[in-house]
Amino acid sequence: MREIHVEEIRDNVAQICIDAAYSLSDDVLTAFDRAIETETAPGAREIIELLKENARIAKEDHIPICQDTGVAIFFVEIGQDLRIKNGFIVDAINEGVRKGYKEGYLRKSVVDPLTRKNTGDNTPAIIYTELVPGDKLRISFMPKGAGSENMSVIRMLRPTEGMEGIRNFVLECVQKAGANPCPPVVIGVGIGGDFEKAALLAKKALLRPVGSPNAKLELASLEETRLKAGNKTGIGPEGLGGKVTAMAVHVESFPCHIASLPVAVNINCHAARHKTIVL
């Protein structure tokens, strides 16, 4: 059985916290380029170009892309043949967040929900773990800001509402979100499961490379039509009008009860920050 020390996990988590805050992934930058090519309004195109320039400056100067460095969200796949040595993986991840947010001079945004007292180190992180075959540890990190996260919606549709109900709901969420999530956005959609599974699917969908279609043709078609519908709203970059309100729609699904049709929408801002490492 392969072993990995908690200190290795901690140090790698600290680094990806900093990397995600400072440097947008290539898939996001490529999505910016597609948006610039698509956008026809001169002012809107200039906004996207400025967003790309902001990302360049952040990477070169080693500063956060956005002042809201978010809640630390992790999706962790643990190989069943891997042993975590000298500690608990959740503690190691939280220690990594503390270290990374301190050393990277990242804003600590986590507070008690009632007293609003800041925890001081951006912990506890939100951690989802999954046991998988093998002996590897895959850690995906997403710093999620409140401007986009506050636009999240879940609705328990009736099965009779079907695909039309799903399409209408997703568009409604985009329209109501407006400029709040700092468009052009990436839209995660979770269909099926139950109340919390649908929301988790929507969040995890945001980890896919921006613009990558679902392998299931029906879901890929839904992604395409919702992207076109969202961009017809005219909300545009930063909500100032234009053709590109969204850069991508990512849909994930899971079987559900015969009497329910849960659907969740989770929106990411234009700075769709995410990093994945395999240890």
C-alpha angles and dihedrals in degrees: 000000000000119000132209125188120233090233090063089052092047095050094046092048090051090053097049090049088059095040093051092050094048106034131043116217120252092250091061093047090049089051088054089054091051090049092051090052092048099044114091101178107094094216093048092048090051090053092055090047089053091050089054091047090051089054091051093051092047092053096045096043095040096236132129117279088222133017089233101076089176141210111316109246123184134188107195127190112195119196111231090228093055124098121204106220128214099358152013120295094224090055090048092053093048090048088051091052091050091049096044097046091048098045093041093049090235121166115261105225104164116113139167105271094230108029092034089219111155115241087218100227107051092255149161093062120209105247129186116188130195129185112226137172119275136035102279132108116219116191121187117188128197122178104205121199123210097239091069098028092056088062092064116125135181125191131184100221123195112251088238090065088067124163094340090056091050093049093049093047095052092049091047090055092052092048094049092046091057112157095342098096094049101250148245081080140184113230122211117198126189120193125188135356107091137297098299097030092060091053092048091051090051092051095045090049088068090067092067117101105275110268097010109141124232113258090234108085095215092054092043088054090050090051091052096047094046091050091053092046093048092051091051090064089081093222089130133176111344088354093286096118134272145115098282112070093142132028095198147352117217118193127191127180141195132185114270141188118291090243099049143060111188116191126182131186122201118180127205123202123240088272092070093184117193138142132185129195132182118210 
